[in-house]
């Protein structure tokens, strides 16, 4: 079964998404997500200029061979642009294979290892009291795990805090927004938020928190120690994720569970973290870590070392990625939790899907394939809009990690 046609679609229903459509000779269509927030067109070009010319005429059934052909065949290894482009091809080929087999993807991947996929939602607030109220709203809506973020006095534009009632969507405008960061203020304020959510809402739910790469290893260890007594589910990205050895320092000083990996792209990027058991959850995701084939390999390695999955699921990953993630999450033995920020209604309208949310969980659908597609007519109504992620600076103007 040969690939007959390819198409790369860039659309912006509230935010930018890059989608690959592959069609086989017999008319079977497979869909893949290739979205890389703030660098979308680089992946679109990688696909259009370098991968698509090699796809037409290839055997669509040979998923692993195609993966290796694009990974090893490029000579240049890893990186978010390459791995997102390969991921899109991989997702589309798994979609085609499952459709041909007339099976939902989870069945083709070995069948469900659980009935439903537990997800966590995002709570945010300008004050700690606002954050507590937002967590309560989400618990009342059925979530059992919530990520809590709050504005930090002494900084401007703290990570993860949205305007009241708005979806958190930090990529905007034709230049990156400038935000400020002050670590001592954060280290004083964040534990107060943990204390308040536990005092007000008890312990019968899980609290998560994203540090977003901003601390040194020792500062991260201090934060871990100061919030351990509030039983965090995890502290995410306490230090810049690419420095794997930093996690040894954090681990030596705190028992707070650690999650990282959303900006990492391959098994090699998480190898030390997993094999030295430096993290508890690996957050690599379908789109940025080479697709279903490669992410499953990462999760299998993690399983050997007792590390669980906790895939990134922000709204800059398209519903195609989320659909694939839910199928994979349902089948692996070492599933931990899945991030879930509901997409905007315009996004859901452009990407019809069969996964559904129910009482704090996502359920994969049963239609053949991964269950997500793109409506090309609707997508055409939303042209690409340039949007950058923000940057963060210290008080003296030094560029810090955002
Ligand atoms: O594009 C960047 C976002 O995906 C990222 O900031 C979201 O850290 C994030 C998270 O945990 O969802
Ligand atoms: Mg994060």
Coordinates of C-alpha atoms and ligand atoms in Angstrom, one line a residue:
X1 CA 0.0 0.0 0.0
X2 CA 1.9 3.1 -1.3
X3 CA 1.6 6.7 -0.2
X4 CA 0.0 8.6 -3.1
X5 CA -0.4 12.2 -1.8
X6 CA 0.9 14.4 1.0
X7 CA -0.3 17.8 2.2
X8 CA 1.0 20.1 4.9
X9 CA -1.8 22.3 6.4
X10 CA -1.0 25.4 8.5
X11 CA -4.1 26.8 10.2
X12 CA -4.8 29.1 13.2
X13 CA -8.2 28.4 14.8
X14 CA -7.3 30.6 17.9
X15 CA -3.6 29.4 17.7
X16 CA -1.3 27.9 15.1
X17 CA -1.3 24.3 14.2
X18 CA 0.7 22.4 11.6
X19 CA -0.9 19.2 10.3
X20 CA 0.3 16.5 7.9
X21 CA -2.2 14.6 5.7
X22 CA -1.1 11.5 4.0
X23 CA -3.3 9.6 1.5
X24 CA -2.6 6.1 0.2
X25 CA -3.3 4.8 -3.3
X26 CA -6.6 3.2 -2.0
X27 CA -7.7 6.6 -0.5
X28 CA -7.0 5.9 3.1
X29 CA -6.1 9.1 4.9
X30 CA -3.7 9.4 7.9
X31 CA -3.3 12.6 10.0
X32 CA -0.3 13.8 12.0
X33 CA 0.4 16.8 14.2
X34 CA 3.7 18.7 13.5
X35 CA 3.0 21.8 15.7
X36 CA 6.0 23.5 17.4
X37 CA 4.8 26.6 19.3
X38 CA 6.4 29.8 18.0
X39 CA 8.5 27.9 15.3
X40 CA 5.6 26.4 13.3
X41 CA 6.8 27.3 9.8
X42 CA 10.2 25.6 10.4
X43 CA 8.5 22.3 10.8
X44 CA 6.1 22.9 7.9
X45 CA 9.2 23.6 5.7
X46 CA 11.0 20.5 7.0
X47 CA 8.1 18.4 6.0
X48 CA 7.3 20.1 2.7
X49 CA 10.9 20.6 1.5
X50 CA 12.6 17.5 2.9
X51 CA 10.3 14.7 4.0
X52 CA 7.3 14.9 1.7
X53 CA 9.3 14.5 -1.6
X54 CA 10.5 11.2 -0.2
X55 CA 7.1 10.0 1.1
X56 CA 5.2 9.6 -2.2
X57 CA 5.6 6.0 -3.4
X58 CA 6.8 4.6 0.0
X59 CA 5.1 1.6 1.5
X60 CA 2.7 3.1 4.1
X61 CA 2.8 -0.1 6.1
X62 CA 6.5 0.1 7.0
X63 CA 6.3 2.5 9.9
X64 CA 9.6 1.6 11.7
X65 CA 11.6 1.6 8.5
X66 CA 10.2 5.0 7.6
X67 CA 11.0 6.3 11.1
X68 CA 14.6 5.1 10.8
X69 CA 14.9 6.3 7.2
X70 CA 14.1 9.9 8.3
X71 CA 16.0 9.8 11.6
X72 CA 19.2 8.0 10.6
X73 CA 18.9 9.1 7.0
X74 CA 19.1 12.8 7.9
X75 CA 22.5 12.2 9.5
X76 CA 21.7 15.2 11.8
X77 CA 20.1 13.9 15.0
X78 CA 17.3 14.9 17.4
X79 CA 16.1 18.4 18.0
X80 CA 12.5 19.7 18.1
X81 CA 12.1 20.6 14.4
X82 CA 13.3 17.2 13.1
X83 CA 11.5 15.2 15.8
X84 CA 8.2 17.0 15.3
X85 CA 8.4 16.4 11.5
X86 CA 9.2 12.7 12.0
X87 CA 6.4 12.5 14.6
X88 CA 3.8 13.8 12.2
X89 CA 4.7 11.1 9.6
X90 CA 4.7 8.5 12.3
X91 CA 1.2 9.5 13.6
X92 CA -0.2 9.6 10.1
X93 CA 1.2 6.1 9.3
X94 CA -0.2 4.6 12.6
X95 CA -3.5 6.2 11.7
X96 CA -3.5 4.6 8.3
X97 CA -2.4 1.2 9.7
X98 CA -5.2 1.2 12.3
X99 CA -7.8 2.3 9.8
X100 CA -6.8 -0.5 7.4
X101 CA -6.9 -3.0 10.3
X102 CA -10.3 -1.5 11.2
X103 CA -9.2 -1.1 14.8
X104 CA -8.9 1.9 17.2
X105 CA -5.2 2.7 17.7
X106 CA -5.3 1.4 21.3
X107 CA -6.3 -2.0 20.1
X108 CA -3.4 -2.1 17.6
X109 CA -1.0 -1.0 20.3
X110 CA -1.8 -4.1 22.4
X111 CA -5.2 -3.2 23.9
X112 CA -6.2 -1.2 26.9
X113 CA -4.2 -1.6 30.1
X114 CA -6.8 0.6 31.9
X115 CA -10.3 1.8 31.3
X116 CA -9.7 5.5 31.4
X117 CA -6.8 8.0 31.4
X118 CA -6.5 10.3 34.4
X119 CA -5.8 13.9 33.5
X120 CA -4.8 17.0 35.4
X121 CA -6.2 20.5 34.7
X122 CA -4.7 24.0 35.2
X123 CA -5.7 26.4 37.9
X124 CA -4.3 29.9 37.9
X125 CA -4.9 33.2 39.8
X126 CA -3.6 36.7 40.3
X127 CA -3.6 36.1 44.1
X128 CA -3.3 32.9 46.1
X129 CA -7.0 33.2 47.1
X130 CA -7.9 33.4 43.4
X131 CA -5.8 30.2 42.7
X132 CA -7.5 28.4 45.6
X133 CA -10.9 29.4 44.1
X134 CA -9.8 28.2 40.7
X135 CA -8.6 24.8 42.0
X136 CA -12.0 24.4 43.8
X137 CA -13.8 25.2 40.6
X138 CA -11.9 22.4 38.8
X139 CA -12.4 19.9 41.7
X140 CA -16.1 20.6 41.6
X141 CA -16.0 19.9 37.8
X142 CA -14.7 16.4 38.5
X143 CA -10.9 16.7 38.2
X144 CA -8.9 14.8 40.9
X145 CA -5.6 16.4 40.0
X146 CA -4.9 20.1 39.4
X147 CA -1.8 22.1 38.5
X148 CA -1.7 25.3 40.7
X149 CA 0.1 28.4 39.5
X150 CA -0.2 31.9 41.0
X151 CA 1.2 35.4 40.2
X152 CA 4.4 36.2 42.1
X153 CA 4.6 39.6 43.7
X154 CA 7.8 41.4 42.4
X155 CA 7.6 39.8 39.0
X156 CA 5.6 40.8 35.8
X157 CA 3.9 38.0 33.8
X158 CA 4.6 35.0 36.0
X159 CA 4.4 31.7 34.1
X160 CA 1.1 30.0 33.9
X161 CA -1.2 32.9 35.0
X162 CA -3.9 33.9 32.6
X163 CA -6.2 36.9 32.6
X164 CA -9.4 36.1 34.5
X165 CA -11.7 33.7 32.6
X166 CA -9.3 33.4 29.7
X167 CA -7.5 30.3 28.4
X168 CA -3.8 30.4 29.0
X169 CA -2.1 31.0 25.7
X170 CA 1.3 32.6 26.1
X171 CA 2.3 32.7 22.4
X172 CA 1.3 36.1 21.0
X173 CA 2.3 39.0 18.8
X174 CA 5.1 39.6 16.3
X175 CA 7.8 40.0 19.0
X176 CA 8.1 38.0 22.2
X177 CA 6.4 39.6 25.2
X178 CA 9.0 40.7 27.9
X179 CA 8.3 39.3 31.4
X180 CA 10.4 39.6 34.6
X181 CA 11.5 37.0 37.0
X182 CA 12.9 37.2 40.6
X183 CA 13.8 33.9 42.2
X184 CA 13.9 35.0 45.9
X185 CA 10.3 36.3 45.5
X186 CA 9.2 33.1 43.9
X187 CA 10.9 30.9 46.6
X188 CA 9.1 32.9 49.3
X189 CA 5.7 32.9 47.6
X190 CA 5.2 29.5 46.0
X191 CA 5.2 27.5 49.3
X192 CA 2.4 29.9 50.6
X193 CA 0.3 28.8 47.7
X194 CA 0.8 25.1 48.5
X195 CA 0.0 25.8 52.1
X196 CA -3.2 27.7 51.2
X197 CA -4.6 25.0 48.7
X198 CA -4.0 22.3 51.3
X199 CA -5.5 24.4 54.2
X200 CA -8.6 25.3 52.2
X201 CA -9.1 22.2 50.1
X202 CA -7.5 19.3 52.0
X203 CA -5.5 16.4 50.7
X204 CA -8.1 14.3 48.9
X205 CA -6.8 15.4 45.5
X206 CA -3.4 15.8 43.8
X207 CA -1.6 19.2 43.5
X208 CA 1.0 19.7 40.7
X209 CA 3.1 22.7 40.0
X210 CA 5.2 23.9 37.0
X211 CA 8.4 25.8 37.8
X212 CA 9.1 26.1 34.1
X213 CA 12.9 25.7 34.1
X214 CA 13.6 28.8 36.3
X215 CA 15.7 27.6 39.2
X216 CA 19.3 26.4 39.9
X217 CA 19.6 22.9 41.2
X218 CA 20.1 24.1 44.8
X219 CA 17.2 26.5 44.6
X220 CA 15.1 23.7 43.2
X221 CA 16.2 21.5 46.2
X222 CA 15.1 24.3 48.6
X223 CA 11.7 24.6 46.9
X224 CA 11.3 20.8 47.1
X225 CA 12.1 20.8 50.8
X226 CA 9.7 23.7 51.6
X227 CA 6.7 22.1 49.8
X228 CA 7.3 18.4 50.6
X229 CA 5.0 18.5 53.6
X230 CA 2.1 19.5 51.3
X231 CA 2.4 16.2 49.4
X232 CA 2.9 17.5 45.8
X233 CA 2.1 15.1 43.1
X234 CA 5.1 16.6 41.2
X235 CA 7.3 19.6 40.8
X236 CA 7.7 20.1 37.0
X237 CA 10.8 21.4 35.2
X238 CA 12.5 22.7 38.4
X239 CA 15.7 23.4 36.4
X240 CA 16.4 23.7 32.6
X241 CA 15.5 20.2 31.4
X242 CA 18.5 19.7 29.1
X243 CA 20.9 19.6 32.0
X244 CA 20.3 16.0 33.1
X245 CA 23.0 16.0 35.8
X246 CA 21.3 18.9 37.6
X247 CA 18.7 16.5 38.7
X248 CA 21.2 14.6 40.8
X249 CA 21.5 17.6 43.1
X250 CA 17.7 18.0 43.4
X251 CA 17.3 14.3 44.1
X252 CA 19.9 14.3 46.8
X253 CA 18.1 16.9 48.8
X254 CA 14.3 16.4 48.5
X255 CA 11.7 13.7 48.3
X256 CA 9.3 15.9 46.3
X257 CA 8.5 13.9 43.1
X258 CA 10.0 15.5 40.0
X259 CA 8.7 15.6 36.4
X260 CA 10.5 16.8 33.3
X261 CA 10.7 16.3 29.6
X262 CA 8.3 18.5 27.7
X263 CA 11.1 20.3 25.8
X264 CA 13.1 17.1 25.2
X265 CA 12.8 15.1 22.0
X266 CA 14.5 11.7 22.1
X267 CA 15.3 8.7 24.3
X268 CA 18.8 10.0 24.5
X269 CA 17.7 13.3 26.1
X270 CA 16.0 11.4 29.0
X271 CA 18.4 8.4 29.2
X272 CA 20.3 9.5 32.3
X273 CA 17.2 10.9 34.0
X274 CA 15.5 7.5 33.6
X275 CA 18.3 5.1 34.2
X276 CA 19.6 6.9 37.3
X277 CA 16.0 7.3 38.5
X278 CA 16.5 11.1 38.8
X279 CA 12.8 11.9 37.9
X280 CA 9.5 10.2 38.7
X281 CA 7.6 11.3 35.6
X282 CA 8.8 11.7 32.0
X283 CA 6.8 14.4 30.2
X284 CA 7.9 13.8 26.6
X285 CA 5.0 13.9 24.2
X286 CA 3.9 12.3 20.9
X287 CA 4.5 15.4 18.7
X288 CA 7.9 16.6 20.0
X289 CA 9.5 13.2 20.7
X290 CA 9.2 11.5 17.3
X291 CA 5.7 10.1 17.3
X292 CA 4.0 7.1 18.8
X293 CA 6.8 4.7 17.8
X294 CA 9.5 6.7 19.6
X295 CA 7.5 7.8 22.6
X296 CA 6.5 4.2 23.3
X297 CA 10.2 3.3 23.3
X298 CA 10.9 6.1 25.9
X299 CA 8.0 4.8 28.1
X300 CA 9.3 1.2 27.8
X301 CA 12.7 2.3 29.0
X302 CA 11.0 4.3 31.8
X303 CA 9.0 1.3 32.8
X304 CA 12.3 -0.7 33.5
X305 CA 13.3 1.9 36.1
X306 CA 9.9 2.6 37.7
X307 CA 9.5 6.0 36.1
X308 CA 5.9 6.8 35.0
X309 CA 4.5 8.8 32.1
X310 CA 3.1 12.3 32.5
X311 CA 2.9 13.6 28.9
X312 CA 2.7 17.3 28.1
X313 CA -0.7 18.2 26.9
X314 CA -0.9 22.0 26.6
X315 CA -3.2 23.5 23.9
X316 CA -0.3 24.2 21.6
X317 CA -0.3 20.4 20.9
X318 CA -3.2 19.8 18.4
X319 CA -6.1 17.5 19.1
X320 CA -4.3 15.0 16.8
X321 CA -1.5 14.8 19.4
X322 CA -3.9 14.6 22.3
X323 CA -5.9 11.8 20.5
X324 CA -2.7 9.8 19.9
X325 CA -1.5 10.4 23.5
X326 CA -4.8 9.1 25.0
X327 CA -4.5 5.9 22.9
X328 CA -0.9 5.4 24.0
X329 CA -1.6 6.3 27.7
X330 CA -4.4 3.7 27.7
X331 CA -2.1 0.9 26.7
X332 CA 1.2 1.4 28.5
X333 CA 1.9 -0.4 31.9
X334 CA 3.6 2.7 33.5
X335 CA 1.0 5.4 32.9
X336 CA 1.2 8.2 35.4
X337 CA -1.1 11.1 34.4
X338 CA -1.9 13.1 31.3
X339 CA -2.0 16.9 31.1
X340 CA -5.2 18.2 29.7
X341 CA -6.1 21.8 28.8
X342 CA -9.3 21.8 26.8
X343 CA -8.8 23.4 23.4
X344 CA -10.7 26.5 22.3
X345 CA -14.1 25.7 20.6
X346 CA -12.7 26.9 17.2
X347 CA -9.9 24.4 17.5
X348 CA -12.2 21.6 18.4
X349 CA -14.4 22.6 15.4
X350 CA -11.5 22.3 12.9
X351 CA -10.3 19.0 14.4
X352 CA -13.2 16.6 14.8
X353 CA -12.3 13.9 17.4
X354 CA -13.7 11.0 19.2
X355 CA -11.8 11.1 22.5
X356 CA -14.0 12.5 25.3
X357 CA -13.7 13.9 28.8
X358 CA -15.6 12.3 31.7
X359 CA -15.2 12.9 35.4
X360 CA -11.5 13.9 35.5
X361 CA -10.5 11.4 32.8
X362 CA -10.1 11.2 29.0
X363 CA -11.5 8.1 27.2
X364 CA -10.1 7.1 23.8
X365 CA -12.7 6.6 21.1
X366 CA -13.3 3.3 19.3
X367 CA -13.4 4.5 15.6
X368 CA -10.6 2.9 13.5
X369 CA -7.4 4.9 13.6
X370 CA -6.4 7.5 16.2
X371 CA -9.8 9.1 15.9
X372 CA -8.9 12.7 15.0
X373 CA -9.0 14.4 11.6
X374 CA -9.0 17.9 10.2
X375 CA -11.8 19.7 8.3
X376 CA -9.9 21.3 5.4
X377 CA -12.6 23.8 4.5
X378 CA -12.9 25.1 8.1
X379 CA -9.1 25.1 8.5
X380 CA -8.8 27.4 5.4
X381 CA -10.8 30.1 7.2
X382 CA -8.0 30.6 9.8
X383 CA -4.7 31.7 8.2
X384 CA -1.4 31.4 10.0
X385 CA -0.8 34.3 12.5
X386 CA 2.8 34.9 13.7
X387 CA 3.0 34.4 17.5
X388 CA 6.1 34.2 19.7
X389 CA 6.4 32.7 23.2
X390 CA 7.5 35.3 25.8
X391 CA 11.0 35.8 27.2
X392 CA 11.8 36.4 30.9
X393 CA 14.5 38.8 32.3
X394 CA 16.0 39.3 35.7
X395 CA 15.7 42.7 37.3
X396 CA 19.0 43.8 35.8
X397 CA 17.9 42.9 32.3
X398 CA 19.7 39.5 32.1
X399 CA 17.8 37.0 29.9
X400 CA 16.6 34.1 32.0
X401 CA 14.7 30.9 31.2
X402 CA 11.1 31.6 30.4
Ligands
LIG1 O1 4.6 26.1 24.2 C1 5.0 26.1 25.5 C2 3.9 25.5 26.3 O2 3.6 24.2 25.8 C3 4.4 25.3 27.8 O3 4.8 26.5 28.3 C4 3.3 24.6 28.6 O4 4.9 24.2 30.3 C5 3.8 23.9 29.8 C6 2.9 22.9 30.4 O5 3.4 22.3 31.3 O6 1.8 22.7 29.9
LIG2 MG1 5.4 22.6 31.7

